[in-house]
Short mmCIF file of C-alpha atoms and ligand atoms in Angstrom, two decimals:
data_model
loop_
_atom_site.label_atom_id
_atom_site.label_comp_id
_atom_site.label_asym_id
_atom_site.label_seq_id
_atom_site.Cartn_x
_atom_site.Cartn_y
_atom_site.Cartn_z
CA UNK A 1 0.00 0.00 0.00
CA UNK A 2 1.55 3.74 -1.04
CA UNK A 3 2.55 5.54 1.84
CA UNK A 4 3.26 9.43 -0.18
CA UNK A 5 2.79 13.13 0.89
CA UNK A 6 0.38 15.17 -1.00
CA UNK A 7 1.72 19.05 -0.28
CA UNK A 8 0.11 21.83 -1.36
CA UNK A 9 -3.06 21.20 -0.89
CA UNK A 10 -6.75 23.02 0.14
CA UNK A 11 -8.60 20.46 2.02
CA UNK A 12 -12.30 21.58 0.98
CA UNK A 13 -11.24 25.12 0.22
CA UNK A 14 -9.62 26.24 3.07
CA UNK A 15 -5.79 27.27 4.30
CA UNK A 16 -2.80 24.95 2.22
CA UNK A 17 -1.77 21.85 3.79
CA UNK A 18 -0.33 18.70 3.06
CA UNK A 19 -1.81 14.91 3.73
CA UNK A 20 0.60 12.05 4.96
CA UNK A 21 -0.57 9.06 3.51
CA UNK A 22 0.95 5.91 5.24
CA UNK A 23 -0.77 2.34 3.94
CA UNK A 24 -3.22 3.64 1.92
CA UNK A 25 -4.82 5.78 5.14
CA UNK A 26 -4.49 9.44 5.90
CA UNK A 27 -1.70 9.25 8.83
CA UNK A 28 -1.33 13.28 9.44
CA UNK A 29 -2.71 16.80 8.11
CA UNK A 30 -0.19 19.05 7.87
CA UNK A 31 3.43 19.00 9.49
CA UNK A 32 6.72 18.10 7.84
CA UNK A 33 7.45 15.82 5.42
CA UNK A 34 9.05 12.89 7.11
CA UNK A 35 12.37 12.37 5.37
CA UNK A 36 12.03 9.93 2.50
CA UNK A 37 8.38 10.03 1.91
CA UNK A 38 7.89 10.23 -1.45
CA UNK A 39 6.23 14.02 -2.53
CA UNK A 40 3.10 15.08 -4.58
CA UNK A 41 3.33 18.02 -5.02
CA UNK A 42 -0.41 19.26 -5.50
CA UNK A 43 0.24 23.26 -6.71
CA UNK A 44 -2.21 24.86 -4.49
CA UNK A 45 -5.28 21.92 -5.65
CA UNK A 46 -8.56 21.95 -4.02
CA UNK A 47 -8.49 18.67 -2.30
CA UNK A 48 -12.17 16.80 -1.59
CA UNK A 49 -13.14 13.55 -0.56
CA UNK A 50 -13.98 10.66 -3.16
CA UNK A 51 -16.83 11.74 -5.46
CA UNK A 52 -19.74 9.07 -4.38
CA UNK A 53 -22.12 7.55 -7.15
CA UNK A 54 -25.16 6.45 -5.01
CA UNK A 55 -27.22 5.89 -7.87
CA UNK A 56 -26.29 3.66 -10.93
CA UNK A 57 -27.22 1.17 -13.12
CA UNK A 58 -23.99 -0.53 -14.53
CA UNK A 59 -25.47 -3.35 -15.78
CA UNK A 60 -27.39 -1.77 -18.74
CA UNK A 61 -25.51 1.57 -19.80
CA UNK A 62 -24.84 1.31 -23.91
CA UNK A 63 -21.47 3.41 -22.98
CA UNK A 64 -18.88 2.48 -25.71
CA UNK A 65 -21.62 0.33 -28.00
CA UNK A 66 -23.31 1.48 -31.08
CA UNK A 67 -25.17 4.70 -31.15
CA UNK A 68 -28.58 3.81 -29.81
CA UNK A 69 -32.03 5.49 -31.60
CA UNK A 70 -34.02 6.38 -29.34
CA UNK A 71 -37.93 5.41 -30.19
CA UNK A 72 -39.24 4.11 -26.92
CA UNK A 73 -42.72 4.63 -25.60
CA UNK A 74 -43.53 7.17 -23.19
CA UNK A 75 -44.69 4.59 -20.34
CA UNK A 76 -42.52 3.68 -17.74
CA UNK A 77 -44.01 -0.19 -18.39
CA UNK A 78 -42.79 0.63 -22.32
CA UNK A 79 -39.11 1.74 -21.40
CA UNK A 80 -39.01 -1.58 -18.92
CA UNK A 81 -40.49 -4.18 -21.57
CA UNK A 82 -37.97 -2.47 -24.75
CA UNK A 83 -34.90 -2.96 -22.06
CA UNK A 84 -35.70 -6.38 -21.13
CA UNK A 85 -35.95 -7.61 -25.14
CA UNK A 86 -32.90 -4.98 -26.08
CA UNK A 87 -30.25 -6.82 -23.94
CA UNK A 88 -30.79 -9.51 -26.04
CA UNK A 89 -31.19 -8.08 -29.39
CA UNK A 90 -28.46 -5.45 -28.87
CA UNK A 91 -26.29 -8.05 -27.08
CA UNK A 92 -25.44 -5.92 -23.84
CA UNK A 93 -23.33 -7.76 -21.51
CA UNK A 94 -23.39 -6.91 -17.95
CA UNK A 95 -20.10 -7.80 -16.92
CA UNK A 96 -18.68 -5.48 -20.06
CA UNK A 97 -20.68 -2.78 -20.09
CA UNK A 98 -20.54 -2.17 -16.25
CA UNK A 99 -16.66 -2.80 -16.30
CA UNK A 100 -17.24 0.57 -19.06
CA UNK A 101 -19.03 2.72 -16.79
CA UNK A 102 -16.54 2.06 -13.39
CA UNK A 103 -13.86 3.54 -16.05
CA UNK A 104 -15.92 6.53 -17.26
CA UNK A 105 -17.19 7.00 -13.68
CA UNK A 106 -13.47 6.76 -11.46
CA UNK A 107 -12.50 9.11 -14.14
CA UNK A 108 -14.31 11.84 -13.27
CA UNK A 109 -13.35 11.56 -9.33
CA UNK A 110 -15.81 8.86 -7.85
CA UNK A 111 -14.02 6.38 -5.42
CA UNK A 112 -17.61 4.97 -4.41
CA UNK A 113 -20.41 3.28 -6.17
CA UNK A 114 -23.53 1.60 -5.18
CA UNK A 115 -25.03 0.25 -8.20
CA UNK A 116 -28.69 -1.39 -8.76
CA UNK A 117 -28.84 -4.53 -11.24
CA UNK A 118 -31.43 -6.03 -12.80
CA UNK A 119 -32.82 -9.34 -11.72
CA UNK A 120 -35.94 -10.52 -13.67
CA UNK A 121 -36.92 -13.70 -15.57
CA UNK A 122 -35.75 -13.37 -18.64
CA UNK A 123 -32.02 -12.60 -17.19
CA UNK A 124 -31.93 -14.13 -13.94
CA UNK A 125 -29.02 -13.51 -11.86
CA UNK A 126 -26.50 -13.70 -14.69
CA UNK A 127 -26.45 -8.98 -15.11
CA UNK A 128 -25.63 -9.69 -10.91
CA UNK A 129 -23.18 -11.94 -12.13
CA UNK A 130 -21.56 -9.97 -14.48
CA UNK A 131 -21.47 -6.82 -11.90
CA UNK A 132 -20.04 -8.47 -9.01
CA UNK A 133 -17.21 -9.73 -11.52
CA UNK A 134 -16.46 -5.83 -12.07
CA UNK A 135 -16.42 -5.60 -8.61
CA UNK A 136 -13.90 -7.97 -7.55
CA UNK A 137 -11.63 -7.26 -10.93
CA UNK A 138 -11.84 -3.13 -9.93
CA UNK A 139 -11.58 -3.60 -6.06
CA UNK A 140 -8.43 -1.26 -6.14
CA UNK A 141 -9.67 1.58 -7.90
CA UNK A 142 -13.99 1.84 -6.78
CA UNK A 143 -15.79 0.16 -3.60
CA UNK A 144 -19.03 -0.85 -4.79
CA UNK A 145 -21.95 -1.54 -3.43
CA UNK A 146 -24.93 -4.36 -5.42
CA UNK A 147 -28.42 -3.67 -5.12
CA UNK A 148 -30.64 -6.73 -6.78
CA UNK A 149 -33.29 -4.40 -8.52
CA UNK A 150 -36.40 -6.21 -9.73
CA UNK A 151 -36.82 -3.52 -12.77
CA UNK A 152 -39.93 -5.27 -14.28
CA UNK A 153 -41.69 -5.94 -10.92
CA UNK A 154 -41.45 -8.20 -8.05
CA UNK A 155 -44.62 -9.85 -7.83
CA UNK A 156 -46.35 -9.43 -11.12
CA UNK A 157 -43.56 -11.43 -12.86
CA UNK A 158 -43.70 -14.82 -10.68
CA UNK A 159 -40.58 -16.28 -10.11
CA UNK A 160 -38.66 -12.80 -9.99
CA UNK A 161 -38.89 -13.39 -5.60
CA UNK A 162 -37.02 -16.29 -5.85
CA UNK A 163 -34.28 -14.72 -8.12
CA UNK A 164 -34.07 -11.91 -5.87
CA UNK A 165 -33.32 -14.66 -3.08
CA UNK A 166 -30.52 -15.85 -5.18
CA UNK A 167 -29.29 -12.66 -6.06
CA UNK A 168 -28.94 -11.71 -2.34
CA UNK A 169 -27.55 -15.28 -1.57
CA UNK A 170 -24.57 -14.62 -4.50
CA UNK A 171 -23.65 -11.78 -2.31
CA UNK A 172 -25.67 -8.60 -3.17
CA UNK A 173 -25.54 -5.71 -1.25
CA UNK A 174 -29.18 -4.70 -0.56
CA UNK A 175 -32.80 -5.57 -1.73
CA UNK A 176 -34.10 -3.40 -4.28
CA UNK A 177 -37.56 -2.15 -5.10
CA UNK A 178 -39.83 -0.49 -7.25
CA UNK A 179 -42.86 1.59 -7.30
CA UNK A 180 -44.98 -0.73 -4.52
CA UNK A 181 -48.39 0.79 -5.77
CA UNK A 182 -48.01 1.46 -9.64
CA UNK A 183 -46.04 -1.59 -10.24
CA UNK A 184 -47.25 -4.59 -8.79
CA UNK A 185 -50.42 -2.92 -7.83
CA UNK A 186 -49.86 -4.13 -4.27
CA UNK A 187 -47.91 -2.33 -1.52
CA UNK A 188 -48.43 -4.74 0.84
CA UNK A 189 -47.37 -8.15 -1.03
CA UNK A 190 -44.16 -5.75 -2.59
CA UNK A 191 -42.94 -4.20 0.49
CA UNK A 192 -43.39 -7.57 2.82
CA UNK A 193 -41.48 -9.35 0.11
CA UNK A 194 -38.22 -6.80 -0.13
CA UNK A 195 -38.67 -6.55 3.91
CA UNK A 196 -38.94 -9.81 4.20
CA UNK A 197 -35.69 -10.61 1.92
CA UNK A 198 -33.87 -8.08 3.95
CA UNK A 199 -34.53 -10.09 7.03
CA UNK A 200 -33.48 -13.16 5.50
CA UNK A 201 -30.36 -11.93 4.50
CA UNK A 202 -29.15 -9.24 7.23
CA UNK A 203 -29.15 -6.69 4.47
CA UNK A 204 -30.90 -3.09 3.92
CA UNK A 205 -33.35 -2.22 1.20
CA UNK A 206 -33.24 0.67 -1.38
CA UNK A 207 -36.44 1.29 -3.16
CA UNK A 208 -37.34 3.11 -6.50
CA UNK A 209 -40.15 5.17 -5.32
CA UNK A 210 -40.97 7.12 -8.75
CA UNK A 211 -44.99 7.67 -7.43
CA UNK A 212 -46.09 10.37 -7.22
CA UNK A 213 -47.97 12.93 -4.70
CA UNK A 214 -50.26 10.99 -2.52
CA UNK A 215 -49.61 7.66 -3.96
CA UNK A 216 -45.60 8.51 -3.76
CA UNK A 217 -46.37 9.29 0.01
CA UNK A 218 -48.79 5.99 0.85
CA UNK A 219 -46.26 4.07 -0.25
CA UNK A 220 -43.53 6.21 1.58
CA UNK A 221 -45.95 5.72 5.15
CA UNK A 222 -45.87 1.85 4.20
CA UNK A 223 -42.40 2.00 4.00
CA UNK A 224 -41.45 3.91 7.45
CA UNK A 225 -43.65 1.82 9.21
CA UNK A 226 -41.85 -0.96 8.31
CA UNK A 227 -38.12 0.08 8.83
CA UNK A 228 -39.61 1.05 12.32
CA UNK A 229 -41.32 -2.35 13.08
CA UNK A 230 -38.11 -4.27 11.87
CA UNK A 231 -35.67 -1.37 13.55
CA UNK A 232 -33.98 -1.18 10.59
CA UNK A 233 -32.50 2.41 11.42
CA UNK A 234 -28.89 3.66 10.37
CA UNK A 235 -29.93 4.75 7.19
CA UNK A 236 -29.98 0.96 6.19
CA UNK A 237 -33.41 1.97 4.39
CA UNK A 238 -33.26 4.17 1.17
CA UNK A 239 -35.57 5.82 -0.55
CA UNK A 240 -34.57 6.22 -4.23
CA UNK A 241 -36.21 9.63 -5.98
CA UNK A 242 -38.55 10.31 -3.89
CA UNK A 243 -40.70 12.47 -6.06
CA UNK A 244 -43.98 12.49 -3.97
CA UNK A 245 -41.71 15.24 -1.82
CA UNK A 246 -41.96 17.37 -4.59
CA UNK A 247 -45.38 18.38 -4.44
CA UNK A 248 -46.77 21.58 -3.65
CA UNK A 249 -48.17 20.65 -0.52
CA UNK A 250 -45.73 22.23 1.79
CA UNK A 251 -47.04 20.75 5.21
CA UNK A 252 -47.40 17.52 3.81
CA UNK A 253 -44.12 17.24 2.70
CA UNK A 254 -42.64 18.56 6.05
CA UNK A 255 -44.65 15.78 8.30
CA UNK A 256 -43.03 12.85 5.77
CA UNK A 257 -39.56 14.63 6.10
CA UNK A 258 -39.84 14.64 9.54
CA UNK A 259 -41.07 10.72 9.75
CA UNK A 260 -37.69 10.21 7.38
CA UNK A 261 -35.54 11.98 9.72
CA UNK A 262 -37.13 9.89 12.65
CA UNK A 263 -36.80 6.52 11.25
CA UNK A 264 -33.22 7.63 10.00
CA UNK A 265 -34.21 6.46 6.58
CA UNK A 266 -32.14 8.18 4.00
CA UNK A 267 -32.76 9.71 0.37
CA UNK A 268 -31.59 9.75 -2.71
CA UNK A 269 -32.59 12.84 -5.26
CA UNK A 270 -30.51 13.10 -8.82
CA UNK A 271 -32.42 16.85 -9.03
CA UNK A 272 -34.28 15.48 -12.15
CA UNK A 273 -34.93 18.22 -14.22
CA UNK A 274 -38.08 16.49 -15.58
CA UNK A 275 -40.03 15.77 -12.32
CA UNK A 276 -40.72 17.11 -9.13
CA UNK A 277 -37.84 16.38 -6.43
CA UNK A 278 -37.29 16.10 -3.00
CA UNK A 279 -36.43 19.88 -1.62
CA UNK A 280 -32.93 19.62 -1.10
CA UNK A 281 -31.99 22.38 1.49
CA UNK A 282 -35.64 21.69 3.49
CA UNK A 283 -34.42 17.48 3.86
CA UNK A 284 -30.82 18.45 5.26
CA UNK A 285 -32.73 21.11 7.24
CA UNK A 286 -34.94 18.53 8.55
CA UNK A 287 -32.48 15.74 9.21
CA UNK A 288 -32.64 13.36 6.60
CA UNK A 289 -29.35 12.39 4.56
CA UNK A 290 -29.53 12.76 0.91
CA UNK A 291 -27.05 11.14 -1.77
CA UNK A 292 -27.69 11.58 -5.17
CA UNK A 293 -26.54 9.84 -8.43
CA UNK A 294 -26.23 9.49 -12.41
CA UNK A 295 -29.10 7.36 -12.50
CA UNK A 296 -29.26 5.22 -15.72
CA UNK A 297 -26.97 7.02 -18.53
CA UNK A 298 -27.01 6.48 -22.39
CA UNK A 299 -29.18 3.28 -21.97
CA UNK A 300 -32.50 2.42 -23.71
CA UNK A 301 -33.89 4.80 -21.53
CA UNK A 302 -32.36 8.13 -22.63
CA UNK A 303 -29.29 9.37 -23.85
CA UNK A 304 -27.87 11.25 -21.35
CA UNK A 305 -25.42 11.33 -18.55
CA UNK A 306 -21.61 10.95 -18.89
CA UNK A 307 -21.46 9.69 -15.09
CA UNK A 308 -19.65 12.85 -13.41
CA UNK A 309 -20.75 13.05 -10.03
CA UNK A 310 -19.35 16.85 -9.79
CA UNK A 311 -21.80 17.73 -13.00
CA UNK A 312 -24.62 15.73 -10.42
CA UNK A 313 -23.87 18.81 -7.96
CA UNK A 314 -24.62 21.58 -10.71
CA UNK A 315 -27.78 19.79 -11.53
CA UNK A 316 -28.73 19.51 -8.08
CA UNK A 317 -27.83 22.98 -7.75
CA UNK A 318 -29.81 24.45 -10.43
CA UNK A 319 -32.76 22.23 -10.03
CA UNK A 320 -32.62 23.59 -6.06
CA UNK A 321 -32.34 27.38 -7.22
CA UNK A 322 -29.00 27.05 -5.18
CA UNK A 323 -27.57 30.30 -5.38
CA UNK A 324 -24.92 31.10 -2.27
CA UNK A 325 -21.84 29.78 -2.50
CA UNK A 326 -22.48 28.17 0.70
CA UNK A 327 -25.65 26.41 -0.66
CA UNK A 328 -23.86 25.10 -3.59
CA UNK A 329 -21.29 23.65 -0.92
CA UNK A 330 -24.38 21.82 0.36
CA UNK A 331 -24.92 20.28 -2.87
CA UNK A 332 -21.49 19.23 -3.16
CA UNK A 333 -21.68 17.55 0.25
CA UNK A 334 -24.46 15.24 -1.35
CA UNK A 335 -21.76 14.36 -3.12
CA UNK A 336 -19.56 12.96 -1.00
CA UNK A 337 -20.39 12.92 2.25
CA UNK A 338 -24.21 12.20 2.03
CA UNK A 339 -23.86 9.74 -0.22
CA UNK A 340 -21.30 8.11 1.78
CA UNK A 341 -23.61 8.14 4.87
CA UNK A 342 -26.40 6.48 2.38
CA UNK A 343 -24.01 3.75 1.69
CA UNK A 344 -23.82 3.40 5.38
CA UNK A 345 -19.81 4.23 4.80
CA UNK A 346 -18.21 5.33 8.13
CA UNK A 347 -14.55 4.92 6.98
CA UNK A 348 -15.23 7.99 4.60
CA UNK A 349 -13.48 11.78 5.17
CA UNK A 350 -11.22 13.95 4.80
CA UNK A 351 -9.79 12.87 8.56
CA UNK A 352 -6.55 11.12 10.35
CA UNK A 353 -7.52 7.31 9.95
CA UNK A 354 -9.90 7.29 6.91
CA UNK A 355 -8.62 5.65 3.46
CA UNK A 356 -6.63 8.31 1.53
CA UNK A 357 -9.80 8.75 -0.97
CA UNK A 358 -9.14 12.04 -2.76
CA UNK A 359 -9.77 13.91 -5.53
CA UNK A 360 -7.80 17.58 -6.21
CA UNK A 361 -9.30 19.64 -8.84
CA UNK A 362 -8.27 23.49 -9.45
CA UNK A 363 -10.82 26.17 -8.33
CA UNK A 364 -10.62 29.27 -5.83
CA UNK A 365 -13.16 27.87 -3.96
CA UNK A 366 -15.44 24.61 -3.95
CA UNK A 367 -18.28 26.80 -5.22
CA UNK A 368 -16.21 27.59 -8.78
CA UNK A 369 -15.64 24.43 -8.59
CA UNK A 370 -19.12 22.97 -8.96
CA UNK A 371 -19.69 25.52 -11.51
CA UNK A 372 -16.38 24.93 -13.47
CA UNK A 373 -16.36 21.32 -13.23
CA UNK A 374 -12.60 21.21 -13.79
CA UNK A 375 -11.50 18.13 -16.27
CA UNK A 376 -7.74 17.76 -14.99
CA UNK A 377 -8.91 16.73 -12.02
CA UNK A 378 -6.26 14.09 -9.74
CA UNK A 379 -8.29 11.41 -8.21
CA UNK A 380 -6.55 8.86 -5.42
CA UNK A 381 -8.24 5.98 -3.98
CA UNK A 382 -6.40 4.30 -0.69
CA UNK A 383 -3.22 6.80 -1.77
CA UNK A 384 -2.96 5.39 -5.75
CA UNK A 385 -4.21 7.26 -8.55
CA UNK A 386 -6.89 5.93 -9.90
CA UNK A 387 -7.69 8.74 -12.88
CA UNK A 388 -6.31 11.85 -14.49
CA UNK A 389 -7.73 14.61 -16.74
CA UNK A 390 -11.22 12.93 -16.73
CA UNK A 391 -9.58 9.85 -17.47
CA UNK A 392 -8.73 6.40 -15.62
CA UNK A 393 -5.81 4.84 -15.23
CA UNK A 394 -6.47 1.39 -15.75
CA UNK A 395 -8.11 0.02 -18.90
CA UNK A 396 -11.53 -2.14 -19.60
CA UNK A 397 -13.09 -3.58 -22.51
ZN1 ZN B 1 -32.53 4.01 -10.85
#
């Protein structure tokens, strides 16, 4: 493991410093070099932790395959059925696509991941398969985190439950959901089963809750009540977009905040420009940690997204009508440090102890920054470089 010293540096923004790296951990801020430590010298670099990618779906990006036309229906049930056939017909391989997206993703400055894959009938376990094979062959440069996701529904698809068992038995991460009401058409059955798999397995959940306004927050009651019953606290529940806490009724949205904060069940907002979203400022305000993501990018779902987590920040920023340089700071602390806490990931920080996870990027501040989105960014996971100039150093498929 690299033990280096990083001088020159502006630890989020402030005064220059350097970081003593000694086994891959942060062993000192500031002080002398100790003679024969090797130097990086970082110029007077902003230095922030690890970019975190709390939202992806590795398994199914197109990134690095044919240009994809676009000509999907405007259903949700439309964009789920034309994936499910297209992995087939397109031929997209969930071991080499997601292998694609770590690359373009560490590139940018992420050191974390927590990625949702597929499980369904028609593909099984083998796009779980594939992912946790990117896992273990990029160990060194990402930690990543498997959520089994059942994308076309849990219980309307028979068989899908028991997949989702074997997922979680192959070593997944957490039990995923989707959409209790609008998808299977029955909270109950839904929730009980991705509880109920949770149990089983000693794992959290982290649902897709796209619903919206009063359906969004039934579904969001349903799903308190149960990390309560179960004590599941410790932000070991997610809730994934949220939406129903973007509507307009104000009061509303402050009693299921509240509930959130109480249960210590955490959210995750990408600032959709499309849809309502969470409030950003009011949920921090209120208690309850937010991540955020990329979301699906350049699938069969859209064409977007290039997987920069610093980008995610200016989104969430504009979305939020972020305008002090101290609320934009907030938005980049969703980047790191909330999503972190989302991934339940203590060993995270800019701190004596934690894993030398760093990324320096030029700016005056962390606000310019955000706004800049710098591309020769330096990013260092346990104290080795992992990517340069929007690039990473290691190569995939
Ligand atoms: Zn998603």
């Amino acid at each position: 493991m690299p033990n280096l010293i990083i001088t020159n540096i502006r630890p989020h923004g402030g005064a220059e410093t350097s970081i003593t790296i000694k086994s891959g951990r942060i062993a000192a801020i500031g002080g002398p070099a100790e003679p024969g430590l090797k130097v990086f010298d970082g110029h007077g670099l902003l230095a922030i932790p690890g970019l975190v990618e709390a939202h992806a779906h590795l398994d199914k990006t197109l990134y690095g395959m044919p240009w994809y036309v676009n000509k999907v229906g405007p259903a949700l049930l439309d964009k789920i059925d034309n994936e499910r056939a297209s992995k087939r017909t397109l031929g997209i391989d969930a071991h080499r696509q997601s292998a694609r997206q770590v690359a373009l993703t560490v590139g940018h400055g992420t050191t974390h991941i927590r990625t949702h894959v597929d499980v369904d009938t028609e593909c099984g376990v083998t796009s779980i398969e594939g992912v946790m094979a990117t896992k273990a062959a990029h160990a060194d440069h990402v930690d990543m985190q498997i959520v089994a996701f059942p994308q076309s529904g849990l219980l309307r698809r028979p068989g899908t439950l028991e997949l989702m068992d074997t997922a979680m038995r192959l070593g997944a991460d957490a039990v995923g959901g989707i959409d209790p009401c609008s998808m299977d058409r029955d909270p109950k059955g839904h929730l009980d089963a991705v509880f109920g798999l949770a149990q089983r397995h000693g794992k959290g959940v982290d649902i897709h809750l796209h619903e919206p306004g009063e359906m969004g927050a039934f579904s969001m009651d349903l799903i308190i009540e149960r990390a309560k019953a179960l004590g599941m606290r410790g932000q070991s529940v997610v809730i994934s977009h949220a939406f129903c806490l973007g509507m307009p009724d104000v009061a509303a949205v402050d009693r299921l905040l509240a509930d959130l904060a109480a249960a210590e069940i955490a959210i995750l907002t990408l600032g959709t420009p499309s849809r309502p979203v969470p409030p950003l400022l009011r949920a921090r305000a209120a208690g309850v940690v937010v991540g955020t993501g990329s979301d699906g990018i350049r699938d069969t779902w859209g064409p977007y997204g290039d997987a920069d987590i610093l980008e995610r920040a200016k989104i969430l920023g504009m979305r939020n009508n972020l305008r002090h340089d101290t609320e934009v700071e907030q938005a980049l602390d969703v980047c790191t440090h909330g999503g972190a806490k989302m991934m339940g990931i203590s060993d995270y920080g800019i701190a004596i102890g934690k894993p030398a996870d760093l990324v320096l990027l030029p700016g005056s501040c962390l606000t310019e920054a955000v706004v800049s989105r710098p591309v020769d960014r330096i990013t260092f996971k346990r104290g080795r470089i992992t990517a340069r100039n929007g690039a990473a150093a290691f190569q995939v498929p």
